[in-house]
Coordinates of C-alpha atoms in Angstrom, one line a residue:
Chain C
M1 CA 23.7 -39.7 -12.2
S2 CA 25.0 -40.3 -15.6
K3 CA 23.6 -39.1 -18.9
I4 CA 20.1 -37.7 -18.9
S5 CA 18.0 -37.7 -22.1
H6 CA 16.2 -34.6 -23.3
V7 CA 12.8 -36.2 -22.4
E8 CA 13.9 -36.9 -18.9
K9 CA 15.3 -33.4 -18.5
A10 CA 12.0 -31.9 -19.6
I11 CA 10.0 -34.1 -17.2
A12 CA 12.4 -33.1 -14.4
Y13 CA 12.0 -29.4 -15.1
I14 CA 8.2 -29.6 -15.4
F15 CA 8.1 -31.5 -12.0
L16 CA 10.5 -29.0 -10.3
I17 CA 8.7 -26.0 -11.6
V18 CA 5.2 -27.3 -10.7
V19 CA 6.2 -28.3 -7.2
G20 CA 8.3 -25.1 -6.9
V21 CA 5.3 -22.9 -7.7
L22 CA 3.2 -24.8 -5.2
L23 CA 5.7 -24.5 -2.5
A24 CA 6.5 -20.8 -3.2
S25 CA 2.9 -19.6 -3.5
P26 CA 2.3 -19.5 0.2
F27 CA 5.3 -17.1 0.6
L28 CA 3.8 -14.9 -2.1
Y29 CA 0.4 -14.9 -0.5
M30 CA 2.1 -14.0 2.9
I31 CA 3.7 -11.0 1.2
S32 CA 0.5 -10.0 -0.5
I33 CA -1.5 -10.0 2.7
A34 CA 1.3 -8.1 4.5
L35 CA 1.0 -5.4 1.8
A36 CA -2.8 -5.2 1.7
S37 CA -4.6 -2.1 2.8
D38 CA -7.0 -2.1 5.8
E39 CA -10.1 -2.1 3.6
T40 CA -8.9 -5.2 1.7
T41 CA -8.1 -6.8 5.1
V42 CA -11.6 -6.2 6.5
K43 CA -13.1 -7.7 3.4
S44 CA -10.5 -10.6 3.3
A45 CA -10.2 -9.8 -0.4
F46 CA -6.6 -10.7 -0.7
T47 CA -5.0 -11.4 -4.0
F48 CA -2.5 -14.1 -4.8
V49 CA 0.0 -11.7 -6.4
P50 CA 0.3 -8.4 -4.5
A51 CA -2.1 -5.9 -5.9
E52 CA -1.6 -3.2 -3.3
F53 CA 1.7 -2.0 -1.7
E54 CA 0.7 -0.6 1.6
W55 CA 4.3 -0.2 2.9
S56 CA 3.0 1.9 5.8
N57 CA 2.0 -1.5 7.4
F58 CA 5.7 -1.9 8.2
V59 CA 5.7 1.3 10.1
T60 CA 2.3 0.9 11.8
I61 CA 3.3 -2.5 13.3
F62 CA 6.1 -0.8 15.1
S63 CA 4.2 2.3 16.3
N64 CA 0.9 0.6 17.2
N65 CA 1.6 -3.0 17.9
N66 CA 4.8 -3.3 20.0
L67 CA 6.7 -5.2 17.3
G68 CA 10.0 -3.5 18.3
L69 CA 9.5 -4.8 21.9
Y70 CA 8.7 -8.3 20.7
L71 CA 11.7 -8.3 18.5
K72 CA 13.9 -7.1 21.3
N73 CA 12.6 -9.8 23.6
S74 CA 13.1 -12.5 21.0
L75 CA 16.6 -11.3 20.4
I76 CA 17.6 -11.3 24.1
I77 CA 16.1 -14.7 24.7
T78 CA 17.7 -16.2 21.5
V79 CA 21.2 -14.8 22.0
I80 CA 21.4 -15.8 25.6
T81 CA 20.1 -19.3 24.9
I82 CA 22.6 -19.7 22.0
I83 CA 25.5 -18.8 24.2
G84 CA 24.2 -21.1 27.0
S85 CA 23.6 -24.1 24.9
V86 CA 26.8 -23.9 22.9
L87 CA 29.1 -23.2 25.8
S88 CA 27.6 -25.8 28.2
A89 CA 27.3 -28.6 25.6
S90 CA 30.9 -27.9 24.5
V91 CA 32.4 -28.1 28.0
V92 CA 30.3 -31.3 28.9
S93 CA 31.2 -33.0 25.6
Y94 CA 34.9 -32.6 26.4
G95 CA 34.4 -34.4 29.6
F96 CA 32.7 -37.3 27.9
A97 CA 35.0 -37.5 25.0
R98 CA 38.4 -37.1 26.7
I99 CA 38.4 -37.8 30.4
K100 CA 38.3 -41.4 31.6
A101 CA 36.7 -41.7 35.0
K102 CA 34.6 -44.1 37.0
G103 CA 31.0 -44.0 35.9
S104 CA 31.6 -42.0 32.7
K105 CA 30.3 -44.8 30.5
I106 CA 27.1 -45.3 32.5
L107 CA 26.5 -41.5 32.6
F108 CA 26.9 -41.3 28.9
V109 CA 24.2 -44.0 28.4
V110 CA 22.0 -42.0 30.9
L111 CA 22.6 -38.9 28.8
L112 CA 21.6 -40.7 25.6
S113 CA 18.5 -42.2 27.2
T114 CA 17.3 -38.8 28.2
M115 CA 16.9 -38.0 24.5
M116 CA 14.0 -40.5 24.4
I117 CA 11.9 -38.6 27.0
P118 CA 9.5 -36.3 25.4
G119 CA 9.5 -32.7 26.7
E120 CA 5.8 -33.1 27.6
V121 CA 6.7 -35.3 30.5
T122 CA 8.9 -32.7 32.2
M123 CA 6.8 -29.8 31.1
V124 CA 4.3 -29.8 33.9
P125 CA 6.8 -30.4 36.9
Q126 CA 9.2 -27.8 35.4
F127 CA 6.4 -25.3 35.4
I128 CA 5.7 -25.9 39.0
I129 CA 9.4 -25.6 39.9
F130 CA 9.8 -22.3 38.0
R131 CA 6.5 -21.0 39.4
N132 CA 7.7 -21.6 42.9
L133 CA 10.9 -19.8 42.1
G134 CA 8.8 -16.8 41.0
W135 CA 9.9 -17.1 37.4
V136 CA 6.6 -16.8 35.7
N137 CA 6.5 -13.7 33.5
T138 CA 10.3 -13.6 33.3
F139 CA 12.8 -14.8 30.7
Y140 CA 14.4 -17.2 33.2
P141 CA 12.4 -20.4 32.4
L142 CA 13.2 -19.8 28.7
I143 CA 16.9 -19.2 29.0
V144 CA 18.2 -20.9 32.2
P145 CA 17.7 -24.5 31.0
S146 CA 19.9 -23.9 28.0
F147 CA 22.9 -23.5 30.4
F148 CA 22.6 -27.2 31.4
A149 CA 23.8 -28.8 28.2
G150 CA 21.2 -30.4 25.9
A151 CA 21.8 -34.2 25.5
F152 CA 21.6 -34.1 21.6
N153 CA 24.1 -31.2 21.4
V154 CA 26.5 -33.0 23.8
F155 CA 26.2 -36.1 21.7
L156 CA 27.0 -34.3 18.4
I157 CA 30.0 -32.5 19.7
R158 CA 31.3 -35.6 21.5
Q159 CA 31.2 -37.5 18.2
F160 CA 33.1 -34.7 16.6
V161 CA 35.8 -34.6 19.3
M162 CA 36.2 -38.3 19.1
G163 CA 37.4 -37.8 15.6
I164 CA 40.2 -35.4 16.7
P165 CA 43.6 -37.3 17.1
K166 CA 44.5 -37.9 20.7
S167 CA 48.1 -37.2 20.0
L168 CA 47.3 -33.5 20.1
D169 CA 46.2 -33.8 23.7
E170 CA 49.1 -36.0 24.7
A171 CA 51.6 -33.5 23.3
A172 CA 50.0 -30.7 25.2
M173 CA 49.9 -32.8 28.4
I174 CA 53.7 -33.4 28.1
D175 CA 54.0 -29.6 27.8
G176 CA 52.3 -29.5 31.2
M177 CA 48.9 -28.4 30.1
G178 CA 45.9 -29.6 32.1
H179 CA 42.4 -30.4 31.0
P180 CA 41.1 -26.8 31.1
G181 CA 44.0 -25.7 28.9
I182 CA 43.7 -28.5 26.5
Y183 CA 39.9 -28.0 26.2
W184 CA 40.0 -24.3 25.7
K185 CA 43.1 -23.9 23.6
I186 CA 43.2 -27.1 21.6
I187 CA 39.9 -29.0 21.4
M188 CA 37.4 -26.2 21.4
P189 CA 38.8 -24.2 18.5
L190 CA 38.8 -27.4 16.4
T191 CA 35.1 -27.9 17.0
Y192 CA 34.0 -24.5 15.7
P193 CA 32.1 -25.9 12.7
I194 CA 29.9 -28.2 14.9
L195 CA 29.5 -25.4 17.5
A196 CA 28.2 -23.2 14.6
A197 CA 25.7 -25.9 13.7
I198 CA 24.5 -26.1 17.3
A199 CA 24.2 -22.3 17.5
I200 CA 22.0 -22.5 14.4
F201 CA 19.9 -25.3 15.8
S202 CA 19.5 -23.4 19.0
F203 CA 18.6 -20.2 17.1
S204 CA 15.9 -21.9 15.1
W205 CA 14.4 -23.7 18.1
N206 CA 14.3 -20.7 20.3
W207 CA 13.4 -18.0 17.8
G208 CA 10.3 -19.9 16.7
N209 CA 9.5 -21.5 20.1
F210 CA 5.9 -21.0 20.9
M211 CA 4.9 -23.4 23.6
G212 CA 7.6 -22.2 26.1
P213 CA 6.6 -18.6 26.0
L214 CA 2.9 -19.6 26.0
I215 CA 3.3 -21.4 29.3
Y216 CA 5.4 -18.8 31.0
I217 CA 4.7 -15.4 29.6
N218 CA 1.4 -13.6 30.0
D219 CA 2.6 -10.1 30.1
P220 CA 2.6 -8.7 26.6
E221 CA 5.6 -6.5 27.4
K222 CA 7.7 -9.6 28.0
M223 CA 6.5 -11.7 25.0
P224 CA 8.9 -12.8 22.3
L225 CA 7.8 -12.4 18.7
A226 CA 6.4 -15.9 18.2
L227 CA 3.9 -15.4 21.0
G228 CA 3.4 -11.7 20.2
V229 CA 2.3 -12.5 16.6
Q230 CA -0.3 -14.9 17.9
L231 CA -1.4 -12.3 20.4
L232 CA -2.2 -9.9 17.6
T233 CA -4.8 -12.4 16.3
T234 CA -6.7 -12.6 19.6
V235 CA -8.8 -9.5 19.4
G236 CA -12.0 -9.4 21.4
G237 CA -15.5 -8.2 20.7
G238 CA -16.1 -10.1 17.4
Q239 CA -13.6 -7.9 15.6
M240 CA -11.4 -9.2 12.8
P241 CA -7.7 -9.5 13.6
P242 CA -5.6 -7.0 11.6
W243 CA -4.4 -9.8 9.3
N244 CA -2.2 -7.5 7.2
L245 CA -0.3 -6.5 10.3
V246 CA -0.2 -10.1 11.5
M247 CA 1.5 -11.1 8.3
V248 CA 4.0 -8.3 8.5
A249 CA 4.9 -9.6 12.0
S250 CA 5.0 -13.1 10.6
L251 CA 7.5 -11.9 8.0
F252 CA 9.7 -10.5 10.7
L253 CA 9.5 -13.9 12.4
T254 CA 10.3 -15.8 9.2
I255 CA 13.0 -13.7 7.6
P256 CA 15.7 -14.2 10.2
M257 CA 15.1 -18.0 9.9
V258 CA 15.5 -17.8 6.2
L259 CA 18.7 -15.7 6.5
V260 CA 20.2 -18.0 9.1
Y261 CA 19.5 -21.0 6.9
L262 CA 21.0 -19.4 3.8
F263 CA 24.2 -18.4 5.6
G264 CA 24.4 -21.3 7.9
Q265 CA 23.3 -24.2 5.7
R266 CA 26.8 -25.5 5.2
F267 CA 27.3 -26.2 9.0
V268 CA 23.8 -27.6 9.4
Y269 CA 24.3 -29.9 6.4
E270 CA 27.4 -31.4 7.9
A271 CA 25.9 -31.7 11.3
N272 CA 22.8 -33.3 9.9
I273 CA 24.9 -35.9 8.0
S274 CA 27.0 -36.8 11.0
G275 CA 24.2 -36.6 13.5
G276 CA 21.7 -38.3 11.2
S277 CA 23.9 -41.1 10.2
S278 CA 25.2 -41.8 13.6
G279 CA 21.6 -41.8 14.8
I280 CA 20.9 -44.5 12.2
K281 CA 23.7 -46.8 13.3
Chain D
M1 CA 46.0 -39.8 38.5
G2 CA 42.7 -41.8 38.4
K3 CA 41.2 -39.7 41.2
R4 CA 42.3 -36.4 39.8
E5 CA 40.9 -37.4 36.4
G6 CA 37.6 -38.3 38.1
K7 CA 37.5 -34.8 39.7
W8 CA 38.0 -33.2 36.3
F9 CA 35.5 -35.4 34.6
Y10 CA 32.8 -34.5 37.0
L11 CA 33.7 -30.9 36.9
F12 CA 33.4 -30.8 33.1
I13 CA 30.1 -32.7 33.0
S14 CA 28.6 -30.8 36.0
P15 CA 26.4 -28.5 33.8
W16 CA 24.8 -31.5 32.3
L17 CA 24.7 -33.5 35.6
I18 CA 23.1 -30.6 37.6
G19 CA 20.6 -30.1 34.8
F20 CA 19.8 -33.8 34.6
I21 CA 19.1 -34.0 38.3
G22 CA 17.2 -30.7 38.6
L23 CA 15.4 -30.5 35.2
T24 CA 15.0 -34.1 34.1
L25 CA 15.3 -36.7 36.8
G26 CA 13.7 -34.6 39.5
P27 CA 10.8 -33.5 37.4
I28 CA 10.3 -37.1 36.1
L29 CA 9.9 -38.4 39.7
F30 CA 7.7 -35.4 40.6
S31 CA 5.6 -36.1 37.5
I32 CA 5.2 -39.8 38.4
Y33 CA 4.1 -38.7 41.9
M34 CA 1.7 -36.1 40.6
S35 CA 0.1 -38.5 38.2
F36 CA -1.1 -40.4 41.2
T37 CA -2.7 -37.4 42.8
D38 CA -5.6 -35.0 42.1
W39 CA -3.5 -31.9 42.4
D40 CA -5.0 -28.7 41.0
L41 CA -2.1 -26.3 41.9
F42 CA -4.3 -24.5 44.6
Q43 CA -5.3 -27.2 47.1
S44 CA -3.0 -29.7 48.6
P45 CA -2.7 -32.9 46.6
H46 CA -4.5 -36.2 47.5
F47 CA -3.1 -39.5 46.6
I48 CA -5.7 -41.3 44.4
G49 CA -3.7 -44.3 43.2
F50 CA -4.4 -45.1 39.6
G51 CA -7.4 -42.9 39.6
N52 CA -6.2 -40.6 36.9
Y53 CA -5.1 -43.4 34.6
K54 CA -8.4 -45.2 35.2
T55 CA -10.4 -42.1 34.2
L56 CA -8.1 -41.3 31.3
L57 CA -8.3 -44.8 29.8
T58 CA -11.9 -45.8 30.6
D59 CA -13.9 -42.7 31.2
D60 CA -12.6 -39.9 29.1
P61 CA -14.0 -40.0 25.5
L62 CA -12.3 -36.7 24.7
F63 CA -8.9 -38.2 25.4
W64 CA -9.5 -41.1 23.1
K65 CA -10.8 -38.8 20.5
S66 CA -7.6 -36.8 20.7
V67 CA -5.5 -40.0 20.5
G68 CA -7.5 -41.1 17.5
N69 CA -7.0 -37.7 15.8
T70 CA -3.3 -37.7 16.6
F71 CA -2.9 -41.2 15.1
F72 CA -5.0 -40.3 12.0
Y73 CA -2.8 -37.3 11.5
A74 CA 0.4 -39.3 12.0
L75 CA -0.7 -42.3 10.0
I76 CA -1.4 -40.2 6.9
S77 CA 0.9 -37.2 7.1
I78 CA 4.1 -39.3 7.6
P79 CA 3.8 -41.8 4.8
V80 CA 2.5 -39.2 2.4
G81 CA 5.2 -36.7 3.4
M82 CA 7.9 -39.4 3.1
A83 CA 6.7 -40.5 -0.4
I84 CA 6.6 -36.9 -1.6
S85 CA 10.0 -36.1 -0.1
L86 CA 11.5 -39.1 -1.8
W87 CA 9.9 -38.1 -5.1
I88 CA 11.3 -34.6 -4.7
A89 CA 14.8 -35.9 -3.8
Y90 CA 14.8 -38.1 -6.9
Y91 CA 14.5 -35.0 -9.1
L92 CA 16.7 -32.8 -7.0
N93 CA 19.5 -35.3 -7.3
K94 CA 19.7 -34.8 -11.1
K95 CA 22.5 -32.8 -12.5
L96 CA 20.5 -30.0 -14.0
K97 CA 21.1 -26.3 -14.5
G98 CA 19.7 -24.2 -11.6
I99 CA 19.2 -27.3 -9.4
T100 CA 20.8 -25.4 -6.4
F101 CA 18.0 -22.8 -6.7
F102 CA 15.3 -25.5 -6.5
R103 CA 17.1 -27.2 -3.6
I104 CA 17.0 -24.0 -1.6
L105 CA 13.4 -23.2 -2.6
F106 CA 12.1 -26.6 -1.7
Y107 CA 13.8 -26.5 1.7
L108 CA 12.7 -22.9 2.7
P109 CA 9.1 -23.8 3.8
S110 CA 10.5 -26.1 6.5
V111 CA 12.4 -23.2 8.2
V112 CA 9.3 -21.1 8.6
P113 CA 8.4 -21.0 12.3
V114 CA 5.2 -23.0 13.0
V115 CA 3.4 -19.9 14.3
A116 CA 3.9 -18.1 11.0
S117 CA 2.9 -21.0 8.9
S118 CA -0.2 -21.7 11.0
L119 CA -1.4 -18.1 10.7
L120 CA -0.7 -18.2 7.0
F121 CA -2.6 -21.4 6.5
I122 CA -5.6 -20.0 8.2
H123 CA -5.8 -17.8 5.1
L124 CA -4.7 -20.3 2.5
L125 CA -7.3 -22.7 3.7
A126 CA -10.1 -20.2 4.1
P127 CA -13.4 -21.6 2.6
T128 CA -14.2 -19.1 -0.1
E129 CA -11.4 -16.5 -0.2
G130 CA -8.5 -18.9 0.5
L131 CA -5.9 -19.5 -2.1
I132 CA -6.2 -23.3 -2.0
N133 CA -9.9 -23.3 -2.8
K134 CA -9.5 -20.7 -5.4
G135 CA -6.8 -22.9 -7.0
L136 CA -9.1 -25.9 -6.8
A137 CA -11.9 -23.9 -8.4
I138 CA -9.8 -23.5 -11.5
F139 CA -10.1 -27.2 -12.0
G140 CA -13.8 -27.1 -11.3
I141 CA -13.5 -28.5 -7.8
H142 CA -15.6 -27.0 -5.1
G143 CA -13.2 -27.1 -2.1
P144 CA -14.3 -27.9 1.4
A145 CA -14.4 -25.5 4.4
W146 CA -11.1 -27.1 5.6
L147 CA -10.4 -25.9 9.1
L148 CA -14.1 -25.1 9.8
D149 CA -15.4 -28.5 8.7
P150 CA -15.1 -31.4 11.2
H151 CA -14.5 -33.8 8.4
W152 CA -11.8 -31.8 6.6
V153 CA -9.9 -30.3 9.5
K154 CA -7.5 -33.2 9.8
P155 CA -6.8 -33.3 6.1
A156 CA -6.3 -29.6 6.3
L157 CA -3.6 -30.0 9.0
I158 CA -2.0 -32.7 6.8
V159 CA -1.9 -30.4 3.8
M160 CA -0.2 -27.9 6.1
S161 CA 2.4 -30.4 7.2
L162 CA 3.2 -31.2 3.6
W163 CA 4.4 -27.6 2.9
G164 CA 7.4 -28.4 5.1
V165 CA 8.1 -31.7 3.3
G166 CA 11.4 -30.4 2.0
G167 CA 12.9 -30.7 5.5
G168 CA 13.3 -34.4 5.1
V169 CA 14.8 -34.1 1.6
V170 CA 18.2 -33.0 2.9
L171 CA 19.1 -36.3 4.4
L172 CA 17.7 -38.2 1.4
L173 CA 19.9 -36.2 -0.9
A174 CA 23.0 -36.9 1.2
G175 CA 22.1 -40.6 1.2
M176 CA 21.8 -40.5 -2.6
K177 CA 25.3 -39.0 -2.9
G178 CA 26.6 -42.0 -0.9
V179 CA 25.3 -44.5 -3.4
P180 CA 28.3 -46.0 -5.3
Q181 CA 28.3 -44.7 -8.9
E182 CA 29.4 -48.2 -10.2
L183 CA 26.0 -49.6 -9.3
Y184 CA 24.2 -47.2 -11.6
E185 CA 26.8 -47.8 -14.4
A186 CA 26.4 -51.5 -14.1
A187 CA 22.6 -51.2 -14.2
A188 CA 22.8 -48.9 -17.2
I189 CA 24.9 -51.5 -19.1
D190 CA 22.2 -54.1 -18.3
G191 CA 19.7 -51.7 -19.9
A192 CA 17.9 -50.5 -16.7
R193 CA 15.9 -47.3 -17.1
S194 CA 16.4 -44.5 -14.5
T195 CA 13.2 -45.3 -12.7
Q196 CA 14.2 -48.9 -12.5
S197 CA 17.6 -48.1 -11.0
F198 CA 15.8 -45.8 -8.6
F199 CA 13.6 -48.6 -7.2
H200 CA 16.3 -51.3 -7.3
I201 CA 19.4 -49.4 -6.3
T202 CA 18.6 -46.0 -4.8
F203 CA 15.6 -46.9 -2.7
P204 CA 17.2 -49.9 -0.9
M205 CA 20.4 -47.9 -0.3
L206 CA 18.2 -45.1 1.2
T207 CA 16.3 -47.2 3.6
P208 CA 18.5 -46.2 6.6
V209 CA 17.7 -42.6 6.0
I210 CA 14.0 -43.4 5.4
F211 CA 14.1 -45.3 8.7
F212 CA 15.6 -42.2 10.5
N213 CA 13.0 -39.9 8.9
L214 CA 10.3 -42.3 9.9
V215 CA 11.3 -42.4 13.6
T216 CA 11.7 -38.7 13.9
G217 CA 8.5 -38.2 12.0
I218 CA 6.5 -40.4 14.3
I219 CA 7.9 -38.7 17.4
G220 CA 7.2 -35.3 15.9
A221 CA 3.7 -36.0 14.8
L222 CA 2.6 -37.5 18.1
Q223 CA 3.8 -34.2 19.7
T224 CA 1.9 -31.9 17.4
F225 CA 0.9 -28.8 19.3
A226 CA 1.2 -25.3 17.9
Q227 CA -0.5 -26.0 14.6
V228 CA -3.6 -27.2 16.4
F229 CA -3.5 -24.6 19.1
I230 CA -3.2 -21.7 16.7
T231 CA -5.5 -22.8 13.7
T232 CA -8.4 -24.6 15.4
A233 CA -7.8 -24.9 19.2
G234 CA -8.9 -28.5 18.7
G235 CA -12.2 -27.6 17.0
P236 CA -14.6 -27.8 15.3
D237 CA -16.4 -30.2 17.6
N238 CA -13.0 -31.5 18.9
S239 CA -12.3 -33.1 15.6
S240 CA -8.8 -31.8 15.5
Q241 CA -8.0 -32.1 19.2
M242 CA -4.7 -33.9 19.7
V243 CA -2.9 -35.4 22.7
V244 CA -0.5 -32.6 23.4
P245 CA -3.0 -29.7 23.1
Y246 CA -5.3 -31.7 25.3
L247 CA -2.5 -32.1 27.8
F248 CA -1.8 -28.4 27.6
Q249 CA -5.4 -27.6 28.2
N250 CA -5.6 -29.8 31.3
A251 CA -2.4 -28.4 32.8
F252 CA -2.5 -24.8 32.0
Q253 CA -6.1 -23.9 31.4
F254 CA -7.8 -26.2 33.9
Y255 CA -4.8 -26.6 36.2
K256 CA -5.4 -30.3 36.6
M257 CA -1.7 -31.0 37.1
G258 CA -2.2 -34.6 38.3
Y259 CA -4.4 -35.5 35.3
A260 CA -2.1 -33.7 32.8
S261 CA 0.9 -35.7 34.2
S262 CA -0.9 -38.9 33.6
I263 CA -1.6 -37.9 30.0
A264 CA 2.1 -37.1 29.6
W265 CA 3.0 -40.6 30.8
V266 CA 0.5 -42.3 28.5
L267 CA 1.9 -40.2 25.6
F268 CA 5.4 -41.3 26.6
I269 CA 4.3 -45.0 26.5
M270 CA 2.7 -44.5 23.1
I271 CA 5.8 -42.9 21.7
M272 CA 8.1 -45.6 23.1
A273 CA 5.8 -48.4 21.9
L274 CA 5.6 -47.1 18.4
T275 CA 9.3 -46.3 18.2
L276 CA 10.1 -49.8 19.4
L277 CA 7.8 -51.3 16.9
V278 CA 9.5 -49.4 14.0
F279 CA 12.9 -50.4 15.3
R280 CA 11.8 -54.1 15.5
S281 CA 10.4 -53.9 12.0
S282 CA 13.6 -52.4 10.6
A283 CA 15.3 -55.8 10.2
L284 CA 12.7 -56.6 7.6
W285 CA 13.1 -53.6 5.4
V286 CA 16.1 -51.5 6.3
H287 CA 19.1 -52.3 4.2
Y288 CA 22.6 -51.8 5.7
E289 CA 25.7 -52.2 3.6
E290 CA 27.5 -55.3 4.9
G291 CA 30.1 -54.6 7.5
K292 CA 29.0 -51.0 7.8
A293 CA 26.1 -51.7 10.2
N294 CA 28.4 -52.1 13.2
E295 CA 30.6 -49.2 12.3

């Protein structure tokens, strides 16, 4: 925007600071609860700005509450699903973007239309399938589906590949390269930015995913962090949950998301723009 | 050549095709079948025709309550959220010192996993010790019991959703960058104030983005699950029960697989109908630059 008067500038800063404080204060409260002592926690006498600094909470949560195990489970599930979703969507999108074959157009329409089906429709039958395979209380129901190329990811990469000049492929074909070579050596390396975005999407979806683990995992030893945090709050016998420790665990759940956003926002931004605007048109 | 190409095509897309058949198409057909049975996972299913749908639509007040709650939540949280995100984007688009800091800060709440934000809001919304009611008390307002009060639990969930309002700002900002600068310059020459040029230039140019946010917002709000499950489990007095938590309860707590499947299909129809309605309405209010619409 062009010139901004001093009054407008002042109004803008007041607005940004007021809204900024409103949006930042829950974070501060989260830290304050995480650092509260057990006595304060029992009384629920938390303060807005941290008044106590019970750093030992960050040790207790590992020694008494399995946090290390939850983190490990989350990490395993997330890393494997990222690999699965990026790799499968990348391969499939090459097929849709670059190989002409009978039925390819119809299948692409089918792929797009699957995006309209809410997960709730397939949730119950999938549960029954995985249950019959004996996969309840294993990571398989959470990781195996990622290897079958998500429709949205395929769509995003395909759009990106369509923008790569076909002359590259043709030159390679003249040199005697087949589709696997062209995909692996020429196209795939050029799609790294969009693959990075998909890795980030996949990370944020799986790291925070609550419903999937809730359906499939009952064994606390197998729980990822998102479910493990919630388990901490379900204490029996009319007792109060250890809220300070719950918030420490919540911080461990939140911080990786923040870091990934800070370091990956560039990729996400570009994918958002291309995905968002192509969704509009 | 053609045949060889066909072989390669199907080889490349096989991960998706296998997944589509095994994890989407198969389950869809299975789900349709189940929705016509009384299957409870332990006894063999009996075909009961439209029995589940009939019960659901005519004889299940709790289902209708959860539909009502879901729509109440969607109908308020989406427009309020969109208005606030537009307001925020308006200021974040200004060239000011430190604006990058504010952009990051405003976006951060939307990356917080819903489990963490739900657990946090149990405290923020606590009746006496909660930060929100303490804040209201400064202005002499006696805050409600929020999540514990049947009348305030839905507004409480809406307040919670507004914390993540920055998520929708990113696309709006990108849309604002795409508005030709000449339009603002011309308006400034004609003496337009910045609020005027916002409503007459920026807003119409942003309607495609707003449309996108609206569609994704509706789909997301109708599928609300974890917030309700964690903060209230549908209570108090079912006044925050929503469709997906109700579906979840039927499927995985009562093991009524047939009934849960019929809920899923009714939900699917509701989502499709609303999305279609918004798409139909878009001709009236979504502004596409001429020639760009068919790009």
